[in-house]
CSV table of C-alpha atoms in Angstrom, one decimal:
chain,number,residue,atom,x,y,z
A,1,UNK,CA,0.9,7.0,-45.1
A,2,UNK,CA,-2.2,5.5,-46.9
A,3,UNK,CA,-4.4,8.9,-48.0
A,4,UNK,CA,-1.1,10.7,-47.3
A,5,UNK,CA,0.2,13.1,-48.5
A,6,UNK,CA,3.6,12.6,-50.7
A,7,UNK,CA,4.7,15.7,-52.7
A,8,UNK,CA,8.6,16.4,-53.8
A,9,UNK,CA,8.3,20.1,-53.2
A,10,UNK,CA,10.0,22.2,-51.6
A,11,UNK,CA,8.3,25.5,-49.5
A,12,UNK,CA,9.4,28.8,-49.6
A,13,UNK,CA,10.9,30.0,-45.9
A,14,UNK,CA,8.7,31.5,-43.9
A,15,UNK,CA,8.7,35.9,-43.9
A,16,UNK,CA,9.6,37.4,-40.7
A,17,UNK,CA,9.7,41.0,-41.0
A,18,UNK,CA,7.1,43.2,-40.7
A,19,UNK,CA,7.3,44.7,-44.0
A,20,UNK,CA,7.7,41.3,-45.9
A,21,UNK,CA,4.2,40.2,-43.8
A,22,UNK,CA,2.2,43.1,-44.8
A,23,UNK,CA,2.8,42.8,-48.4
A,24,UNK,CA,2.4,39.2,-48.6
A,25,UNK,CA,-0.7,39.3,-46.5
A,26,UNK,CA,-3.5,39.7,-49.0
A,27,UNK,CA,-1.8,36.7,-50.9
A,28,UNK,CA,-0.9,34.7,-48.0
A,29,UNK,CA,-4.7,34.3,-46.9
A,30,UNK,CA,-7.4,32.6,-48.8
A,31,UNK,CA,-11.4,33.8,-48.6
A,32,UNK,CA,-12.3,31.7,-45.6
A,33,UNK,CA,-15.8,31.2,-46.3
A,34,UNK,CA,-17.8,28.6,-44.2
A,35,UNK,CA,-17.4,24.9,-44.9
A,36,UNK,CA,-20.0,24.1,-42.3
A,37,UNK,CA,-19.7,24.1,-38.6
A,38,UNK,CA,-17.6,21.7,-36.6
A,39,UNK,CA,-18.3,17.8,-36.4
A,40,UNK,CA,-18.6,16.6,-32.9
A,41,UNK,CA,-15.9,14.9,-31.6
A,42,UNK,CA,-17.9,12.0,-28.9
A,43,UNK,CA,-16.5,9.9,-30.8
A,44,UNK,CA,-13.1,9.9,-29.3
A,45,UNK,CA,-12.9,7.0,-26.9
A,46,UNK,CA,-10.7,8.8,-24.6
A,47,UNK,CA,-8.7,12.0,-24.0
A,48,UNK,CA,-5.2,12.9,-23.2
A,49,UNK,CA,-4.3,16.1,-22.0
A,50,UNK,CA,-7.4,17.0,-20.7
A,51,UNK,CA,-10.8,16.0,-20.1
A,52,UNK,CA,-12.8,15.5,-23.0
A,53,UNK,CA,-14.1,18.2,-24.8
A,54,UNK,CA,-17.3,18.8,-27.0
A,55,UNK,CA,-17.8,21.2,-29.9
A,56,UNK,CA,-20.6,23.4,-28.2
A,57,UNK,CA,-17.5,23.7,-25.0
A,58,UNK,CA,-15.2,25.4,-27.5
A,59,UNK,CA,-17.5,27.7,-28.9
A,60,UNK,CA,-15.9,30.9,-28.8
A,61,UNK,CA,-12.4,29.9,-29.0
A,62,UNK,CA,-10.4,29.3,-32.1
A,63,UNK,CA,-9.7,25.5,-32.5
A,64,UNK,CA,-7.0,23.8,-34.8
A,65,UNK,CA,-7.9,20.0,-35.0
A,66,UNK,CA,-4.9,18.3,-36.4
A,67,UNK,CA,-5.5,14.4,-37.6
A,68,UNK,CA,-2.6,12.2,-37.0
A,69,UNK,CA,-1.3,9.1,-36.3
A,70,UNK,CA,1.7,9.1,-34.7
A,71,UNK,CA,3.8,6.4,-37.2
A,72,UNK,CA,3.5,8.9,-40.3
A,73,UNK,CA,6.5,10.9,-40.9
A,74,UNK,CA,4.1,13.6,-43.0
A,75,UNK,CA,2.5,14.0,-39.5
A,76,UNK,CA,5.7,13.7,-37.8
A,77,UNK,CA,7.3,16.7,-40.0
A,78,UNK,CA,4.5,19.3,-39.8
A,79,UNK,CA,4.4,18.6,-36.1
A,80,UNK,CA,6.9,21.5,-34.9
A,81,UNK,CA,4.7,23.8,-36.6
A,82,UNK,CA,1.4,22.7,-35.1
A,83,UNK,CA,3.4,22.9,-31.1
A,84,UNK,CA,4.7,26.2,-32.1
A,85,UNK,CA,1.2,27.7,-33.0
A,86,UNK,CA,-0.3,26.1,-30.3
A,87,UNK,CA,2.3,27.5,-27.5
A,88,UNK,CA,2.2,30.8,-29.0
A,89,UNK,CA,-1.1,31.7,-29.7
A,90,UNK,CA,-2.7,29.8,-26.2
A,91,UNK,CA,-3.1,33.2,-24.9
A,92,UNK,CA,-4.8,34.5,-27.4
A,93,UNK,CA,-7.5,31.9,-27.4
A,94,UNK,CA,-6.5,29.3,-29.4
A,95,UNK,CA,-7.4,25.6,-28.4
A,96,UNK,CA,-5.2,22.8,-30.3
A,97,UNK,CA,-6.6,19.4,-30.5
A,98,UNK,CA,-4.8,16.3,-32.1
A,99,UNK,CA,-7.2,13.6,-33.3
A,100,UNK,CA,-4.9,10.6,-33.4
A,101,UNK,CA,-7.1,8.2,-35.9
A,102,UNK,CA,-4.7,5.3,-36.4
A,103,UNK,CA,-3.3,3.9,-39.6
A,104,UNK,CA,-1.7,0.5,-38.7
A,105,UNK,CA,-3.8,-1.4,-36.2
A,106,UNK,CA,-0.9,-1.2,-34.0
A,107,UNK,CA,-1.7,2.3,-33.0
A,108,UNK,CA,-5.7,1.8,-31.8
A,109,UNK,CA,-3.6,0.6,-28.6
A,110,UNK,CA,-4.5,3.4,-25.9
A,111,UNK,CA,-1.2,2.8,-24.0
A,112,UNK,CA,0.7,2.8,-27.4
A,113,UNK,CA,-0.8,6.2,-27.9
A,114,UNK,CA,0.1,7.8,-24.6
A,115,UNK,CA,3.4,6.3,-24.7
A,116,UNK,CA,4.4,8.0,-28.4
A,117,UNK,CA,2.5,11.2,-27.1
A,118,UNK,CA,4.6,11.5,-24.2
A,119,UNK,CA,7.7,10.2,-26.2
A,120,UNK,CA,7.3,13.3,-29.5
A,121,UNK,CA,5.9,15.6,-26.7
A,122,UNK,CA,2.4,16.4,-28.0
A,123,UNK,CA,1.4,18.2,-24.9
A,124,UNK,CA,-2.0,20.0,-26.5
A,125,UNK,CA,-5.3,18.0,-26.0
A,126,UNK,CA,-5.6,14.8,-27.9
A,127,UNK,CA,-8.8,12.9,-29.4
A,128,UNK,CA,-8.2,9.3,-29.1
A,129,UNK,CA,-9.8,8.6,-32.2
A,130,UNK,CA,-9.5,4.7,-32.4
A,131,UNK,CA,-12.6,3.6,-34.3
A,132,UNK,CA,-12.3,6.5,-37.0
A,133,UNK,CA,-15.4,8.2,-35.3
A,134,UNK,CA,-14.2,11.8,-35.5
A,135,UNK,CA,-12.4,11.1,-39.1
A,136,UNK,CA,-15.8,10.2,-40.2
A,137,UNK,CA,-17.6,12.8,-39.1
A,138,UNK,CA,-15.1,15.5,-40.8
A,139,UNK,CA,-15.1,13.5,-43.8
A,140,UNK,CA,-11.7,13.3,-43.0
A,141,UNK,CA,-8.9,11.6,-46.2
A,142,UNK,CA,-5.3,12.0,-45.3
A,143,UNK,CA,-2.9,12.2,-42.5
A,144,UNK,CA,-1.8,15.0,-41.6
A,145,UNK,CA,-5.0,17.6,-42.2
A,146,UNK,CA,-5.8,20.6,-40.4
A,147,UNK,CA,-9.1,22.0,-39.9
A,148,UNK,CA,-9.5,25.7,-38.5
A,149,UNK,CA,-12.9,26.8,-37.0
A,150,UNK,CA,-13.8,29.9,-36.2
A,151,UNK,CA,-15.2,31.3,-32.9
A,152,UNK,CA,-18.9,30.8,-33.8
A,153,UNK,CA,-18.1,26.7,-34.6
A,154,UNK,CA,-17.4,26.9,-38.7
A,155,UNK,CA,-14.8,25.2,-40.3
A,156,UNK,CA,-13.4,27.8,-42.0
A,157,UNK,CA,-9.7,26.1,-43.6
A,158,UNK,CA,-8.4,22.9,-44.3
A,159,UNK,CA,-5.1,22.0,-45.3
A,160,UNK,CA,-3.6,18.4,-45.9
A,161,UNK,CA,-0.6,17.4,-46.0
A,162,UNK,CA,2.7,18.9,-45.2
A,163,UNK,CA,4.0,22.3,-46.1
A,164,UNK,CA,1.5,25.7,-46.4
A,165,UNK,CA,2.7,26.6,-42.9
A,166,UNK,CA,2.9,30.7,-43.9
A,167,UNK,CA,-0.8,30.5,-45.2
A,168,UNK,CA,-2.1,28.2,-42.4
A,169,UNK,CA,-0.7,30.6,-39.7
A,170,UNK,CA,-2.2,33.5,-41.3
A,171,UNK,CA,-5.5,32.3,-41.5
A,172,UNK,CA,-5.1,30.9,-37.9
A,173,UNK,CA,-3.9,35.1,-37.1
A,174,UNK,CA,-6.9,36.4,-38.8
A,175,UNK,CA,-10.0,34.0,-37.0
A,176,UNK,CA,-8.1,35.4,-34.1
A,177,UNK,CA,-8.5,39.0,-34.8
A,178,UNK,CA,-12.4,38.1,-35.5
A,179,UNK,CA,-12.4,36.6,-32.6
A,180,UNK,CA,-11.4,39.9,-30.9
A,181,UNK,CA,-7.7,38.8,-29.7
A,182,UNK,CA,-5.1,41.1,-29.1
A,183,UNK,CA,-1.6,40.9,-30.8
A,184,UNK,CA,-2.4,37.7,-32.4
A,185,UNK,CA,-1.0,39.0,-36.2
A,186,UNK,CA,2.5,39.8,-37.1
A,187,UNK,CA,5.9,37.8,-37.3
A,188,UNK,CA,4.9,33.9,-38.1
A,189,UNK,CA,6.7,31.3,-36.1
A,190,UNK,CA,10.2,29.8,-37.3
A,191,UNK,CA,10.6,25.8,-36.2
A,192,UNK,CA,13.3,23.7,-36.9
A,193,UNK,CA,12.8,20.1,-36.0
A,194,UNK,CA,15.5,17.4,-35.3
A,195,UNK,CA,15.7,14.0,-36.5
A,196,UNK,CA,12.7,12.1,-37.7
A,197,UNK,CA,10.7,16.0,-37.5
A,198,UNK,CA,13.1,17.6,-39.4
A,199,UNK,CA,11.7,18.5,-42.9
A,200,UNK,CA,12.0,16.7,-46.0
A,201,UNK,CA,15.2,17.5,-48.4
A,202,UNK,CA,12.9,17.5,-51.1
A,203,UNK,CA,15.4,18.2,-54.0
A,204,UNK,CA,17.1,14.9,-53.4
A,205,UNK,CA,13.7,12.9,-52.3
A,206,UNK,CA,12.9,10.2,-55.0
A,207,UNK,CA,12.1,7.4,-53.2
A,208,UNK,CA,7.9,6.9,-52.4
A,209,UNK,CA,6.4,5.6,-49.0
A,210,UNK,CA,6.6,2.1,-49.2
A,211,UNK,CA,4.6,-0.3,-47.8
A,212,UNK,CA,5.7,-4.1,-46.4
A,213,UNK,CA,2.6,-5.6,-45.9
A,214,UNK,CA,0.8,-7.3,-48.6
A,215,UNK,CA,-2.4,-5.6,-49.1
A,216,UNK,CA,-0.3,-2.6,-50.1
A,217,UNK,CA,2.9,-3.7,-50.7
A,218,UNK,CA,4.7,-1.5,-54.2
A,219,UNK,CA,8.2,-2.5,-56.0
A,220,UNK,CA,8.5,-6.2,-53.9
A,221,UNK,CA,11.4,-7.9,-56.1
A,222,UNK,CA,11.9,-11.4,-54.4
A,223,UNK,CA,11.3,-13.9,-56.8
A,224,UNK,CA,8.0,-15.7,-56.7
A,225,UNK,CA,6.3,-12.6,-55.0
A,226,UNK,CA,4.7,-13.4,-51.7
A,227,UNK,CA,3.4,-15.9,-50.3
A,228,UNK,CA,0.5,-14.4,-48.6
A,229,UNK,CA,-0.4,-15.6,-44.6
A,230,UNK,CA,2.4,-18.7,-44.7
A,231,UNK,CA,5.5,-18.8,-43.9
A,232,UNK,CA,8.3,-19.3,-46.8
A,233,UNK,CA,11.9,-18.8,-47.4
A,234,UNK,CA,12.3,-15.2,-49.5
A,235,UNK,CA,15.8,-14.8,-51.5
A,236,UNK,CA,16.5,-11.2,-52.5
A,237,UNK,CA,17.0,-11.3,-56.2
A,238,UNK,CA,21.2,-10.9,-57.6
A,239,UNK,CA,20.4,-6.9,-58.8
A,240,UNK,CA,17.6,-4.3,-56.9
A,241,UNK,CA,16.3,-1.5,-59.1
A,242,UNK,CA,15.7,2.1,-57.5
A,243,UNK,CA,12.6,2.0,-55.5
A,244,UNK,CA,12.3,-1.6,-55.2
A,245,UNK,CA,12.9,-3.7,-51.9
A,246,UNK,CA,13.1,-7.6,-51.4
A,247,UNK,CA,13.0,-9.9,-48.4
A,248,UNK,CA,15.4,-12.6,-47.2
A,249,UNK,CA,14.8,-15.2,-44.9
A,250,UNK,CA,12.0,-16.7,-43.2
A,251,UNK,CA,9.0,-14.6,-43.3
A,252,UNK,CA,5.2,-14.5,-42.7
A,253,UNK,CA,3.9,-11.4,-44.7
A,254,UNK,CA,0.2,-10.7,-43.3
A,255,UNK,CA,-1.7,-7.4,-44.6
A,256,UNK,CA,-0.2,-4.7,-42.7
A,257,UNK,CA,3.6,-6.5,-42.0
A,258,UNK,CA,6.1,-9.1,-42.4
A,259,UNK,CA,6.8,-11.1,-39.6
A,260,UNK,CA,10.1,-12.9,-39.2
A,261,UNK,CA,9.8,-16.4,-38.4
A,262,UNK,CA,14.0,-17.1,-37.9
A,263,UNK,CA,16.8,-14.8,-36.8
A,264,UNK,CA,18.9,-13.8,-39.6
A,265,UNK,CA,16.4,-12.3,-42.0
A,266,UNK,CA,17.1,-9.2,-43.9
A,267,UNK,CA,15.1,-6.5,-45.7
A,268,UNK,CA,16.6,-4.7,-48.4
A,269,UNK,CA,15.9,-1.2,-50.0
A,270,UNK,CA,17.3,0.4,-53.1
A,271,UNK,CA,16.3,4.2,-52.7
A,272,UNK,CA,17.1,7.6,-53.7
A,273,UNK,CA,16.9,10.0,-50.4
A,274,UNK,CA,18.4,12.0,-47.2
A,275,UNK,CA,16.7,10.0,-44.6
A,276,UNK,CA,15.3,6.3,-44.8
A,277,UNK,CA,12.7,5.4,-41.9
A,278,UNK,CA,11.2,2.2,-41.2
A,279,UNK,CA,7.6,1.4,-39.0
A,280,UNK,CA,8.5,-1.2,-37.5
A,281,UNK,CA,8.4,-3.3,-33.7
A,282,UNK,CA,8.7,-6.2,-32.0
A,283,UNK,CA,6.2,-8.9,-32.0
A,284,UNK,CA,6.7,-9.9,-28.5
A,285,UNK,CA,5.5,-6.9,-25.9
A,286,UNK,CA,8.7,-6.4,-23.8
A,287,UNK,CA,11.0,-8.4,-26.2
A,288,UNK,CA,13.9,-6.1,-27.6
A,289,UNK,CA,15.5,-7.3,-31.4
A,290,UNK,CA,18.9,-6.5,-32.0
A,291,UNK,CA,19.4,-5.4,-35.7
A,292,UNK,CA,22.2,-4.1,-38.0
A,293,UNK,CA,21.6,-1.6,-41.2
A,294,UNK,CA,24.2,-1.6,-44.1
A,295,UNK,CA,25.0,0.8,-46.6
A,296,UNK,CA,25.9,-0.6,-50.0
A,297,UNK,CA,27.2,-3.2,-48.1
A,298,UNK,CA,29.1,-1.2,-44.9
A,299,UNK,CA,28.5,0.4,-41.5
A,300,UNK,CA,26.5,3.7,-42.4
A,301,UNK,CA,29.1,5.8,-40.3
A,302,UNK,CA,28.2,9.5,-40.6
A,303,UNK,CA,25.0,8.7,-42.3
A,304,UNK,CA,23.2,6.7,-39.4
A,305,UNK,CA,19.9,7.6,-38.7
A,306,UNK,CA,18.9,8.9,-34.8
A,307,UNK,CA,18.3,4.8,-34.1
A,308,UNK,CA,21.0,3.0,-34.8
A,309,UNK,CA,25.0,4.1,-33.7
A,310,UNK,CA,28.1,4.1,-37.0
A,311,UNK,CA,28.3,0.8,-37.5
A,312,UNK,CA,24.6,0.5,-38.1
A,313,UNK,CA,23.5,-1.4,-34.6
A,314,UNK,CA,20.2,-0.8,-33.2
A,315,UNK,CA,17.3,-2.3,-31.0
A,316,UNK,CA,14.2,-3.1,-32.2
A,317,UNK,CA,11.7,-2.3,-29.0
A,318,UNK,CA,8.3,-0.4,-29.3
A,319,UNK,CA,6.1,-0.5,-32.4
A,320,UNK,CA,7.1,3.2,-34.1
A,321,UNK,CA,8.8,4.9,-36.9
A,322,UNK,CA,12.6,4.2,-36.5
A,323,UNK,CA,15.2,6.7,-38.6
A,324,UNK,CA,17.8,5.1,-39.8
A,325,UNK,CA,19.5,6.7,-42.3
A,326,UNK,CA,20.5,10.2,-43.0
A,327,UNK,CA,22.9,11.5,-45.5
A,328,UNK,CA,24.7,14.1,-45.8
A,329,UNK,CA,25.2,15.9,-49.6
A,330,UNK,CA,25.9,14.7,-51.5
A,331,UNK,CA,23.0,12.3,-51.5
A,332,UNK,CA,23.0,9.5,-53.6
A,333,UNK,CA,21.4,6.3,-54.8
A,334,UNK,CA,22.0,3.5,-52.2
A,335,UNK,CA,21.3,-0.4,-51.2
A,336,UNK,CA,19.6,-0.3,-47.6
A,337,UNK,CA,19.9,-3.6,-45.5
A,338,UNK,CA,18.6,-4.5,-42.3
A,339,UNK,CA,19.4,-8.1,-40.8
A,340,UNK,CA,17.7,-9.1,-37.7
A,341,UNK,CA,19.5,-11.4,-35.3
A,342,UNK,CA,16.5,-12.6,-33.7
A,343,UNK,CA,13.4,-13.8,-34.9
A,344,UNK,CA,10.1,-11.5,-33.6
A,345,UNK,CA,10.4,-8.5,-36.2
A,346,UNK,CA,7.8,-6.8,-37.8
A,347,UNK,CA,8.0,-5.0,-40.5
A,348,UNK,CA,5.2,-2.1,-41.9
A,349,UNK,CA,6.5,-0.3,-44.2
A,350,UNK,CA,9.6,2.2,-45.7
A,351,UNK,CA,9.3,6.5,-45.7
A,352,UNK,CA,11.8,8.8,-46.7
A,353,UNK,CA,12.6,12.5,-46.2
């Protein structure tokens, strides 16, 4: 998502036995000197999960703060880490908070927020942070980032991005210890997630986040480029090159999305990836859009993504991150297409994993 983090890397599997742990450990964790003590968080303008919660109430506890908006499928893959920690170590005196600071302005909606906390089951305490109050005060860049903080209130690690979940966990182990807990070092979780949360196949991943709208909009190949704020008729151009996408059909391409105007419009993709995800929703609250997605021309089959069925069909419902493509290997180069039979679609943008 915009500040982001996109890397092609893979990340070493996590060590489990004892004897792997304590000879990776003096590696594994940085010098965690202060970084200054922990922002306050009144910004929030409201809490889920709990009442709201101040930095001088969580003095004495170890506290993760995770910032993420619930759309960003960097977010969405280091989640199952970041649930793990927060289940395992509870007793121990950890205290998880999620700061949801929202990218598209889609997700400043407080019911839109509950709804995809409920939906991904984020059931540690979560910052609404809809005006970017708490991002502020942590001089916060990118989504995801984790800050750790110590018992006595300092920020002691930050991470951003996905991946570094071995190091992150044993930093989080060792302000436990100095915090005085009990049995809080030794094996490090193991998470797998499913679908959209499952991590990246970053040997085959050579496509970039791409976004729709057109403040930020990369690699658009209709002819004419866009027509900014106004509706026009977009032709998708007779070849794509890989990583570019083009629009077909009648569109109104604001800022942050394209709108479609007339049923029938299509999207396409070429792209180099396992998965292919699109932020996307319906225009009208309430108002479902049927869709089909085409593979080089034909039902996906046994590469549909977790939204859509074989031959490609889907609904287009809630404003959210929709999978819907994964490939098995071999993966390959492929044209994407989505056609909308209804007019009400909006676009935000492409990711890929």
């Amino acid at each position: 998502m915009s500040g982001s983090i996109w890397a092609p890397r893979r990340r070493d599997v996590l060590l489990t036995s004892a004897a792997a742990v304590a000879a990776a450990s003096a590696q594994a964790v940085p010098l965690l000197r202060s970084q200054g003590s922990m922002p306050s968080l009144d910004g929030a303008v409201a809490w889920l999960n709990t009442r709201p919660l101040t930095a001088a109430q969580l003095r004495g506890r170890v506290v993760l703060v995770d910032f993420w908006t619930y759309t960003c499928i960097n977010w969405q893959r280091t989640f199952p880490h970041v649930r793990a920690w927060a289940g395992k170590y509870a007793d121990q005196g950890l205290v998880v908070i999620g700061v949801h600071s929202p990218e598209f302005s889609f997700e400043k909606d407080l019911g839109r927020v509950r709804d995809a906390t409920a939906r991904l089951g984020v059931n540690y305490p979560v910052a609404v942070d809809s005006e970017h109050a708490v991002w502020r005060a942590f001089g916060n860049d990118a989504w995801p980032a984790l800050y750790l903080i110590d018992a006595q209130g300092r920020i002691r690690y930050r991470h951003t991005g996905e991946g570094e979940y071995e190091r992150s966990e044993r930093v989080l182990q060792q302000l436990l210890v100095e915090a005085g807990a009990k049995g809080a070092s030794g094996e490090l979780v193991r998470v797998e997630g499913k679908g959209s949360l499952a991590e990246a196949d970053w040997t085959n991943l050579r496509s970039p986040e791409t976004y729709i709208g057109h403040a930020r909009a990369d690699g658009f190949a209709s002819p004419d480029g866009f027509a900014r704020g106004r509706t026009r008729a977009y032709v998708e151009p007779e070849r794509l090159r890989l990583n570019t996408w083009a629009l077909a059909g009648e569109w109104n391409v604001g800022p942050e999305a394209a709108a479609l105007e007339q049923g029938g419009g299509r999207v396409v993709h070429r792209f180099h990836a396992r998965d292919l995800h699109m932020v996307m929703g319906s225009a009208v609250r309430g108002k479902a859009v049927p869709f089909r997605v085409l593979l080089d021309g034909q039902p996906p089959g046994d590469a549909h993504g977790a939204d859509i069925d074989p031959q490609g069909r889907g609904v287009l419902a809630e404003h959210r991150l929709y999978q819907l493509v994964r490939q098995s290997r071999p993966v390959r180069e492929r044209r994407f297409e989505i056609e909308f039979r209804q007019p009400g679609a909006e676009a935000f943008a492409f990711t890929f994993g």
